[in-house]
Each structure stands twice: as C-alpha cells, then as structure tokens.
Short mmCIF file of N, CA and C in Angstrom, two decimals:
data_model
loop_
_atom_site.label_atom_id
_atom_site.label_comp_id
_atom_site.label_asym_id
_atom_site.label_seq_id
_atom_site.Cartn_x
_atom_site.Cartn_y
_atom_site.Cartn_z
N MET Q 29 0.84 -1.17 0.00
CA MET Q 29 0.00 0.00 0.00
C MET Q 29 0.89 1.24 0.00
N ARG Q 30 0.62 2.13 -0.92
CA ARG Q 30 1.33 3.40 -0.99
C ARG Q 30 0.52 4.44 -0.24
N SER Q 31 1.16 5.20 0.64
CA SER Q 31 0.45 6.26 1.35
C SER Q 31 1.21 7.57 1.16
N LEU Q 32 0.47 8.65 1.14
CA LEU Q 32 1.03 9.96 0.87
C LEU Q 32 0.84 10.86 2.08
N ASP Q 33 1.37 12.06 1.98
CA ASP Q 33 1.29 13.00 3.09
C ASP Q 33 -0.13 13.44 3.38
N LEU Q 34 -0.40 13.64 4.66
CA LEU Q 34 -1.66 14.19 5.12
C LEU Q 34 -1.75 15.64 4.68
N ARG Q 35 -2.91 16.04 4.15
CA ARG Q 35 -3.13 17.43 3.73
C ARG Q 35 -4.33 17.99 4.47
N GLU Q 36 -4.25 19.27 4.82
CA GLU Q 36 -5.34 19.94 5.52
C GLU Q 36 -6.00 20.95 4.60
N PHE Q 37 -7.31 21.03 4.66
CA PHE Q 37 -8.08 22.04 3.96
C PHE Q 37 -9.27 22.43 4.83
N ASN Q 38 -9.32 23.70 5.21
CA ASN Q 38 -10.47 24.24 5.93
C ASN Q 38 -10.82 23.43 7.17
N GLY Q 39 -9.80 23.01 7.92
CA GLY Q 39 -10.01 22.27 9.16
C GLY Q 39 -10.31 20.79 8.99
N ARG Q 40 -10.25 20.30 7.77
CA ARG Q 40 -10.46 18.88 7.51
C ARG Q 40 -9.16 18.31 6.97
N TYR Q 41 -8.94 17.02 7.22
CA TYR Q 41 -7.69 16.39 6.83
C TYR Q 41 -7.94 15.30 5.80
N TYR Q 42 -7.05 15.24 4.80
CA TYR Q 42 -7.19 14.32 3.68
C TYR Q 42 -5.91 13.53 3.53
N TYR Q 43 -6.09 12.28 3.16
CA TYR Q 43 -4.97 11.36 3.02
C TYR Q 43 -5.30 10.39 1.90
N ILE Q 44 -4.45 10.29 0.92
CA ILE Q 44 -4.68 9.34 -0.18
C ILE Q 44 -4.13 7.99 0.24
N LEU Q 45 -4.98 6.99 0.19
CA LEU Q 45 -4.56 5.61 0.43
C LEU Q 45 -4.65 4.87 -0.89
N ASP Q 46 -3.52 4.50 -1.41
CA ASP Q 46 -3.47 3.75 -2.66
C ASP Q 46 -3.40 2.28 -2.28
N THR Q 47 -4.54 1.61 -2.37
CA THR Q 47 -4.64 0.24 -1.89
C THR Q 47 -5.13 -0.68 -2.99
N SER Q 48 -5.30 -1.92 -2.65
CA SER Q 48 -5.77 -2.91 -3.63
C SER Q 48 -7.29 -3.05 -3.63
N GLN Q 49 -8.01 -2.23 -2.86
CA GLN Q 49 -9.47 -2.32 -2.85
C GLN Q 49 -10.00 -1.98 -4.25
N GLU Q 50 -10.88 -2.85 -4.74
CA GLU Q 50 -11.37 -2.69 -6.11
C GLU Q 50 -12.83 -2.27 -6.18
N SER Q 51 -13.49 -2.14 -5.05
CA SER Q 51 -14.89 -1.72 -5.07
C SER Q 51 -15.08 -0.60 -4.05
N TYR Q 52 -16.15 0.14 -4.23
CA TYR Q 52 -16.49 1.21 -3.29
C TYR Q 52 -16.62 0.64 -1.88
N GLU Q 53 -17.33 -0.47 -1.74
CA GLU Q 53 -17.58 -1.06 -0.42
C GLU Q 53 -16.27 -1.45 0.26
N GLU Q 54 -15.35 -2.05 -0.49
CA GLU Q 54 -14.05 -2.41 0.10
C GLU Q 54 -13.29 -1.17 0.54
N ALA Q 55 -13.28 -0.14 -0.30
CA ALA Q 55 -12.57 1.09 0.04
C ALA Q 55 -13.19 1.76 1.26
N ALA Q 56 -14.53 1.83 1.31
CA ALA Q 56 -15.21 2.45 2.45
C ALA Q 56 -14.92 1.68 3.74
N ASP Q 57 -15.00 0.36 3.67
CA ASP Q 57 -14.70 -0.46 4.85
C ASP Q 57 -13.27 -0.25 5.32
N PHE Q 58 -12.34 -0.18 4.38
CA PHE Q 58 -10.93 0.02 4.72
C PHE Q 58 -10.74 1.36 5.45
N CYS Q 59 -11.33 2.42 4.92
CA CYS Q 59 -11.21 3.74 5.57
C CYS Q 59 -11.82 3.72 6.97
N ARG Q 60 -12.99 3.09 7.11
CA ARG Q 60 -13.61 2.99 8.44
C ARG Q 60 -12.73 2.21 9.41
N SER Q 61 -12.04 1.17 8.91
CA SER Q 61 -11.18 0.37 9.79
C SER Q 61 -10.02 1.19 10.33
N LEU Q 62 -9.70 2.30 9.64
CA LEU Q 62 -8.63 3.19 10.09
C LEU Q 62 -9.17 4.37 10.90
N GLY Q 63 -10.49 4.39 11.14
CA GLY Q 63 -11.10 5.46 11.92
C GLY Q 63 -11.49 6.68 11.12
N GLY Q 64 -11.55 6.56 9.81
CA GLY Q 64 -11.89 7.70 8.97
C GLY Q 64 -13.04 7.38 8.04
N HIS Q 65 -13.16 8.16 7.00
CA HIS Q 65 -14.15 7.90 5.95
C HIS Q 65 -13.61 8.49 4.65
N MET Q 66 -14.20 8.06 3.56
CA MET Q 66 -13.78 8.57 2.26
C MET Q 66 -14.23 10.02 2.12
N ALA Q 67 -13.55 10.75 1.25
CA ALA Q 67 -13.77 12.18 1.10
C ALA Q 67 -15.14 12.49 0.51
N ASP Q 68 -15.73 13.58 1.01
CA ASP Q 68 -16.90 14.16 0.37
C ASP Q 68 -16.49 15.51 -0.20
N VAL Q 69 -17.30 16.05 -1.09
CA VAL Q 69 -16.99 17.32 -1.74
C VAL Q 69 -18.19 18.23 -1.56
N ASN Q 70 -18.00 19.32 -0.84
CA ASN Q 70 -19.13 20.17 -0.47
C ASN Q 70 -19.06 21.59 -1.00
N SER Q 71 -18.02 21.93 -1.75
CA SER Q 71 -17.91 23.29 -2.26
C SER Q 71 -16.94 23.31 -3.44
N ALA Q 72 -17.00 24.40 -4.20
CA ALA Q 72 -16.07 24.57 -5.32
C ALA Q 72 -14.63 24.63 -4.81
N GLU Q 73 -14.43 25.25 -3.66
CA GLU Q 73 -13.08 25.36 -3.09
C GLU Q 73 -12.53 23.99 -2.69
N GLU Q 74 -13.38 23.19 -2.06
CA GLU Q 74 -12.95 21.84 -1.67
C GLU Q 74 -12.70 20.99 -2.91
N ASN Q 75 -13.54 21.13 -3.92
CA ASN Q 75 -13.35 20.40 -5.17
C ASN Q 75 -12.01 20.76 -5.80
N ARG Q 76 -11.70 22.05 -5.84
CA ARG Q 76 -10.43 22.52 -6.42
C ARG Q 76 -9.25 21.97 -5.61
N PHE Q 77 -9.34 22.04 -4.28
CA PHE Q 77 -8.28 21.50 -3.41
C PHE Q 77 -8.06 20.01 -3.71
N LEU Q 78 -9.13 19.23 -3.71
CA LEU Q 78 -8.99 17.79 -3.94
C LEU Q 78 -8.46 17.49 -5.33
N TYR Q 79 -8.95 18.21 -6.33
CA TYR Q 79 -8.47 18.01 -7.70
C TYR Q 79 -6.96 18.28 -7.78
N GLU Q 80 -6.52 19.39 -7.21
CA GLU Q 80 -5.10 19.74 -7.25
C GLU Q 80 -4.25 18.73 -6.47
N TYR Q 81 -4.74 18.32 -5.30
CA TYR Q 81 -4.03 17.33 -4.49
C TYR Q 81 -3.88 16.02 -5.25
N LEU Q 82 -5.00 15.50 -5.77
CA LEU Q 82 -4.95 14.23 -6.48
C LEU Q 82 -4.13 14.32 -7.75
N SER Q 83 -4.31 15.38 -8.51
CA SER Q 83 -3.55 15.56 -9.76
C SER Q 83 -2.06 15.65 -9.49
N SER Q 84 -1.68 16.37 -8.44
CA SER Q 84 -0.26 16.53 -8.13
C SER Q 84 0.41 15.21 -7.76
N GLU Q 85 -0.40 14.24 -7.34
CA GLU Q 85 0.12 12.93 -6.98
C GLU Q 85 -0.06 11.91 -8.11
N GLY Q 86 -0.56 12.37 -9.27
CA GLY Q 86 -0.67 11.50 -10.43
C GLY Q 86 -1.97 10.73 -10.57
N TYR Q 87 -2.98 11.08 -9.80
CA TYR Q 87 -4.26 10.37 -9.87
C TYR Q 87 -5.22 11.11 -10.80
N ASP Q 88 -5.96 10.34 -11.60
CA ASP Q 88 -6.99 10.95 -12.44
C ASP Q 88 -8.38 10.46 -12.06
N HIS Q 89 -8.47 9.45 -11.20
CA HIS Q 89 -9.77 9.04 -10.65
C HIS Q 89 -9.54 8.31 -9.33
N VAL Q 90 -10.50 8.47 -8.44
CA VAL Q 90 -10.44 7.84 -7.11
C VAL Q 90 -11.87 7.55 -6.65
N PHE Q 91 -11.99 6.74 -5.63
CA PHE Q 91 -13.27 6.58 -4.96
C PHE Q 91 -13.46 7.77 -4.02
N LEU Q 92 -14.62 8.40 -4.07
CA LEU Q 92 -15.02 9.39 -3.09
C LEU Q 92 -16.09 8.77 -2.20
N GLY Q 93 -16.48 9.47 -1.15
CA GLY Q 93 -17.41 8.92 -0.16
C GLY Q 93 -18.87 9.02 -0.51
N GLY Q 94 -19.23 9.22 -1.77
CA GLY Q 94 -20.63 9.28 -2.17
C GLY Q 94 -21.13 7.94 -2.65
N SER Q 95 -22.36 7.61 -2.26
CA SER Q 95 -22.91 6.31 -2.65
C SER Q 95 -24.43 6.39 -2.76
N ASP Q 96 -24.97 5.58 -3.63
CA ASP Q 96 -26.42 5.41 -3.69
C ASP Q 96 -26.78 3.97 -3.34
N SER Q 97 -25.95 3.33 -2.51
CA SER Q 97 -26.13 1.91 -2.18
C SER Q 97 -27.38 1.64 -1.35
N GLN Q 98 -27.85 2.63 -0.58
CA GLN Q 98 -29.06 2.41 0.23
C GLN Q 98 -30.33 2.53 -0.62
N GLU Q 99 -30.30 3.45 -1.60
CA GLU Q 99 -31.45 3.63 -2.49
C GLU Q 99 -30.92 4.09 -3.84
N ASP Q 100 -31.17 3.29 -4.87
CA ASP Q 100 -30.66 3.57 -6.20
C ASP Q 100 -31.07 4.97 -6.66
N GLY Q 101 -30.07 5.76 -7.05
CA GLY Q 101 -30.31 7.11 -7.55
C GLY Q 101 -30.38 8.18 -6.47
N VAL Q 102 -30.35 7.79 -5.20
CA VAL Q 102 -30.36 8.76 -4.10
C VAL Q 102 -28.97 8.76 -3.48
N TRP Q 103 -28.18 9.77 -3.85
CA TRP Q 103 -26.78 9.82 -3.45
C TRP Q 103 -26.62 10.46 -2.08
N LYS Q 104 -25.75 9.85 -1.26
CA LYS Q 104 -25.45 10.34 0.09
C LYS Q 104 -23.95 10.24 0.32
N TRP Q 105 -23.45 11.18 1.12
CA TRP Q 105 -22.05 11.10 1.55
C TRP Q 105 -21.96 10.16 2.73
N GLU Q 106 -20.96 9.34 2.74
CA GLU Q 106 -20.70 8.41 3.85
C GLU Q 106 -20.56 9.16 5.17
N SER Q 107 -20.04 10.38 5.12
CA SER Q 107 -19.79 11.17 6.33
C SER Q 107 -21.08 11.71 6.95
N GLY Q 108 -22.19 11.68 6.21
CA GLY Q 108 -23.43 12.26 6.70
C GLY Q 108 -23.64 13.70 6.27
N GLU Q 109 -22.63 14.30 5.62
CA GLU Q 109 -22.76 15.67 5.11
C GLU Q 109 -23.87 15.71 4.06
N PRO Q 110 -24.54 16.85 3.92
CA PRO Q 110 -25.55 16.96 2.86
C PRO Q 110 -24.93 16.78 1.48
N PHE Q 111 -25.64 16.15 0.59
CA PHE Q 111 -25.16 15.91 -0.78
C PHE Q 111 -25.66 17.05 -1.66
N ASP Q 112 -25.14 18.25 -1.41
CA ASP Q 112 -25.65 19.45 -2.07
C ASP Q 112 -24.77 19.96 -3.20
N TYR Q 113 -23.51 19.62 -3.22
CA TYR Q 113 -22.61 20.14 -4.25
C TYR Q 113 -22.94 19.47 -5.58
N VAL Q 114 -23.16 20.26 -6.62
CA VAL Q 114 -23.67 19.69 -7.87
C VAL Q 114 -22.77 19.97 -9.08
N ASN Q 115 -21.52 20.25 -8.89
CA ASN Q 115 -20.62 20.55 -10.00
C ASN Q 115 -19.92 19.28 -10.50
N TRP Q 116 -20.69 18.30 -10.89
CA TRP Q 116 -20.13 17.04 -11.33
C TRP Q 116 -19.88 17.05 -12.83
N ALA Q 117 -18.91 16.29 -13.27
CA ALA Q 117 -18.67 16.10 -14.70
C ALA Q 117 -19.85 15.33 -15.30
N GLU Q 118 -20.00 15.42 -16.60
CA GLU Q 118 -21.07 14.71 -17.27
C GLU Q 118 -20.99 13.21 -16.94
N GLY Q 119 -22.12 12.63 -16.56
CA GLY Q 119 -22.18 11.21 -16.24
C GLY Q 119 -21.81 10.90 -14.80
N GLU Q 120 -21.50 11.90 -14.01
CA GLU Q 120 -21.14 11.71 -12.61
C GLU Q 120 -22.22 12.31 -11.71
N PRO Q 121 -22.36 11.89 -10.50
CA PRO Q 121 -21.71 10.70 -9.94
C PRO Q 121 -22.26 9.44 -10.60
N ASN Q 122 -21.50 8.39 -10.53
CA ASN Q 122 -21.93 7.13 -11.11
C ASN Q 122 -21.53 5.99 -10.20
N ASN Q 123 -21.83 4.80 -10.59
CA ASN Q 123 -21.53 3.63 -9.76
C ASN Q 123 -20.22 2.95 -10.15
N ASN Q 124 -19.35 3.68 -10.82
CA ASN Q 124 -18.07 3.11 -11.23
C ASN Q 124 -16.96 3.66 -10.39
#
C-alpha cells in the first residue's frame, strides 16, 4: 500500500490511500477500519483543493465517499454531510 502525506483544507484532513481495494464497499470499509471515511466534496473550493491534491500525486480518478447503495439514484455522503454540491462532470456521480 502506498500512502502519501496528510493534507489539511479548511479544518479537515485528507490522506490518499493507494490500496488494492477494487470496489467502493471495500474502500469504504478500509477507511472505516482506520477510523476515517472517504472524502466528500461540499464546495467549489474543496473540489479545487482535492483536484489539485490528487492531480499533483498523479491520480486521475479515485473513490469518493458518495454512494447510492441504500437507495438507487439517491446519493449520500458516507460522512453524513448533505449531498448538495452539484458541479459534477457529465455522467457523474456514477456507480463506477
């Protein structure tokens, strides 16, 4: 497992875990086992921060903490934050 430096944005801390988890559920379980949760995106500023952080480390896609696993088409953040940010790329969010 490759791990990178902890980054802070607006009082929240982010850490990229490059692991062998191949599904959202595996990744979410792994993050919970470490006492955290996958990232949510709640503003344009947070989106820009995450994009720059991930891009600077060579990532072009990652699992985020959004899921519609409880009800198809009803997206929720694993953290419990409101799912209000709507600046998604075409076709996103999706189940991939």
